[in-house]
Amino acid sequence: MKVLKFGGTSVATPGSIRKVKAIVESQQEPVVVVVSALGGVTDELVRIAALAEAADPAYLDGLAALRERHIAMCEELLGAAQAAALRTSVEALLDELEGICRGVFLLKVLPEKTRNQILSFGERLSSRIVTAAVGNAELYDALDFIRVDDGRVDFAATGELARKHFAGYGPASPVAICPGFIARDKGGDIVTLGRGGSDYSASILAEALDASVLEIWTDVDGFMSADPRIIKTAYVIDELTYEEATELCNFGAKVVYPPTLYPVCRKRIPIRVKNTFNPSAPGTLIRDARPDRQSDRIIKGISSIDNISLITIFATSLMGIIGVDQRIFSALAGEGINVFLVSQSASETGLSIGVRMADAEKACAVLDRTFAVEIAGGGVQSVRREDELAAIAIVGENMRNNCGVAGKLFSILGKNGISIIACAQGASESNISFVVERKYLRKSLNVIHDGFNLSEYKEMNLIICGVGTVGGQLIEQIAQQQERLKQRRNLKINVVGIARSTRGVFDHDGIDLSTWKEALSAGKVLDADGLKEAVLGMNIFNAVFVDCTASESVAAMYEDFFNHGISVVAANKVAASSDYQNYRNLKKTARRRGVKFLFETNAGAGLPIINTINSLRNSGDHIRKIEAVLSGTLNFIFNTISATVPFSETVRQAKEQGYAEPDPRIDLSGKDVIRKLVILSREAGYEVSQEDVEAEPFIPREFFNCTLEEFWQKLPSLDADFEERRLELEKEHMRWRFVATMDEGKFNVALRTIDEHHCFYNLEGSNNIVLLTTDRYHDHPMQIQGYGAGASVTAAGVFADIISIANVSN
Ligand code: ADP
Ligand code: ASP
Ligand code: MG
């Protein structure tokens, strides 16, 4: 025989009750069916009872709505004659409920007994409706056989009564339908088994009747690796041991009510969690430990309890106080306060306990009373309380066989800027519980789920700032690659924020990249501070801030981002070329925080120059000299200038083709190349700032002191001189190249004339080239050459930096 329990969502609508009917009627062996109240009804009864107690006549509206819902259910499910019979019994129950509520309303008191009675109507109503809906079924009233004594289920009495009621129950019997959640105490009063208690009723019956399995039918495909309402990538666990399930349920996994595990576990009856709305899915099997098919996963699941307080008893030494733990726990138990986490230092100078926030005040008061003498005597300094916390448990019996789980857990959290306020690991080593600030709950669950490979995909959350040519291209490239990365590399890239100088749009679940422009236009208005706050306030995990601006105020945010566990990929050159101490400090902070600061595109667009320099240095090489053409704009200009295209025209074309900076003078002055040389030299190990670079301007100073408009007007005045010099060069088979040089600590940028035998001579279009002379590459320098400008290669370089942070392998 099997026991099947259908939860509130499985009996919420006529459609779902029809599904229940189909599942029950298709069973091959005898089944006992336990049902919850129609979805949401118990909550509604709680509310109605409170209104009545407060003498608020609105309780009547609540009752009227309940009446309407139950009657409509009868009528929609059944034919007219059957509905009329059912309606009579349903109306009788509703009248009784209304009478009790009226009593509460008049007396303005709601004793526990009366409250339980009111709550019992949900299941009493639903079980009658389901009995009528299922073909050939009979109502078995739990009030007749589930017994509670002093707040606990009396298993002996219940077993005896249940077996009596179900004597002779077999394949030929009508299907037994039984209300969950409710029972009677010794005095004959109705009691309830706690919210979610129908699961428990079903387990009690399964044990009493020696069922072969207890099936919990709900609205998800099974027991999941984390709460699916918080973790989008949570998946169904195929098997759990009783111990694992107990740990997860005790820590908030709502899918099974915690006491449920105990009766069935005692008799080794397996539980299967199944989906009423997807009955063919295999669900989750909970039973004794067996060889584990998902054993490569160290942890099975994560659960959490929101809204907790941590109460810490501080003492110079609790050692001298005998039986202190016993006194603490007895005092709290005496007040009915549930403690679900205890953390004590070995020195016994403090003991922290986790309780629900709603219990915290009472807990502090009772502890103050309990230790009044010690507090007065100074042995105990204080009882302090910290609110707005959340507790999280990671669970898996496999943790026992693996070293370093706690280390990994703490490092994952630390890297994401989440600090642990208290922690506890049971001796069974199948659970590590810890407390974090409440605001980090979602992020903590996500980073753990991701970090312990519980997710099918590794997730990465990007905030892209700057949507000009590079940022815009990057978003397009991500949109094109998103699906492939997910399928082939198990990497899910979510763009959770997009911002430009005045606006930003943010969405935890990822912005739809096919409509990002509209979303950004409708986004919120932001200044720099607003942007920083919005990014930090999102509290996202595996976060990367992508800076595609040229803004100093954005570069000034990096340090805060690092300190909050956010990596930075910058196309923006400001930070890496800024004051040397600032650059060092940023690198140091990123390293200390375990996040990345990458800016490969700061020189040579997508070319792997910085990566190469880093690899050489990391393997012990020394960079002696860098010679490079690093300005795509200037190279384009000196490759385009000709008898027919004068100098001023080449500058204009460079601008139009998107190579030049918005103000091309940043290129023409050599400033952009200076910044690039500084960045490369720093990465090569030299302490250098922009002022240390000797620059030889090739355009008169007055061109830089006027407005941009005047500059464009004056520019053609240089054409004749350039043409004259160009003709001379042509005769000598030479070309101009704007060359940056670092030679053992000497830095220079200048427009040079290059003869036809030099490798810079044939550098086409806007290409860049870098020659690295090192201890290993001395006679023939290492050469890196290719497109050095352009939005799409730069965006691709930024993308490559982003992917390198995700660290996905082929
Ligand atoms: P029922 O009405 O069937 O008793 P509940 O609402 O009590 O259903 O429990 C099922 C819900 O529990 C799911 O819809 C899901 O949102 C939530 N839940 C929380 N944690 C988990 C988890 N680890 N696995 C599955 N569901 C979970
Ligand atoms: N109806 C009860 C509740 O909502 C019991 C249950 O659904 O398990 O708590
Ligand atoms: Mg439930």
PDB file of C-alpha atoms and ligand atoms in Angstrom, residues 5 8 36-37 42 123 181 194-199, ligand 2:
ATOM      1  CA  LYS A   5      -0.149  13.318  -0.101  1.00  0.00           C
ATOM      2  CA  GLY A   8      -2.356  22.901  -1.343  1.00  0.00           C
ATOM      3  CA  SER A  36      -4.142  19.708   2.243  1.00  0.00           C
ATOM      4  CA  ALA A  37      -6.573  22.591   2.256  1.00  0.00           C
ATOM      5  CA  THR A  42      -5.070  28.069   5.623  1.00  0.00           C
ATOM      6  CA  GLU A 123      -8.592  20.345   5.312  1.00  0.00           C
ATOM      7  CA  PHE A 181      -2.831  18.761   9.153  1.00  0.00           C
ATOM      8  CA  GLY A 194       1.991  22.967  12.406  1.00  0.00           C
ATOM      9  CA  ARG A 195       2.023  24.845   9.121  1.00  0.00           C
ATOM     10  CA  GLY A 196       2.801  22.473   6.300  1.00  0.00           C
ATOM     11  CA  GLY A 197       1.646  19.663   8.585  1.00  0.00           C
ATOM     12  CA  SER A 198      -0.240  17.599   5.990  1.00  0.00           C
ATOM     13  CA  ASP A 199       3.104  16.087   5.006  1.00  0.00           C
TER      14      ASP A 199
HETATM   15  N1  ASP B   2      -2.955  23.573   5.025  1.00  0.00           N
HETATM   16  C1  ASP B   2      -1.906  23.539   5.989  1.00  0.00           C
HETATM   17  C2  ASP B   2      -0.961  24.704   5.772  1.00  0.00           C
HETATM   18  O1  ASP B   2      -1.149  25.440   4.818  1.00  0.00           O
HETATM   19  C3  ASP B   2      -1.145  22.266   5.996  1.00  0.00           C
HETATM   20  C4  ASP B   2      -0.482  21.877   4.703  1.00  0.00           C
HETATM   21  O2  ASP B   2      -0.831  22.410   3.655  1.00  0.00           O
HETATM   22  O3  ASP B   2       0.397  21.028   4.730  1.00  0.00           O
HETATM   23  O4  ASP B   2      -0.089  24.897   6.553  1.00  0.00           O
END
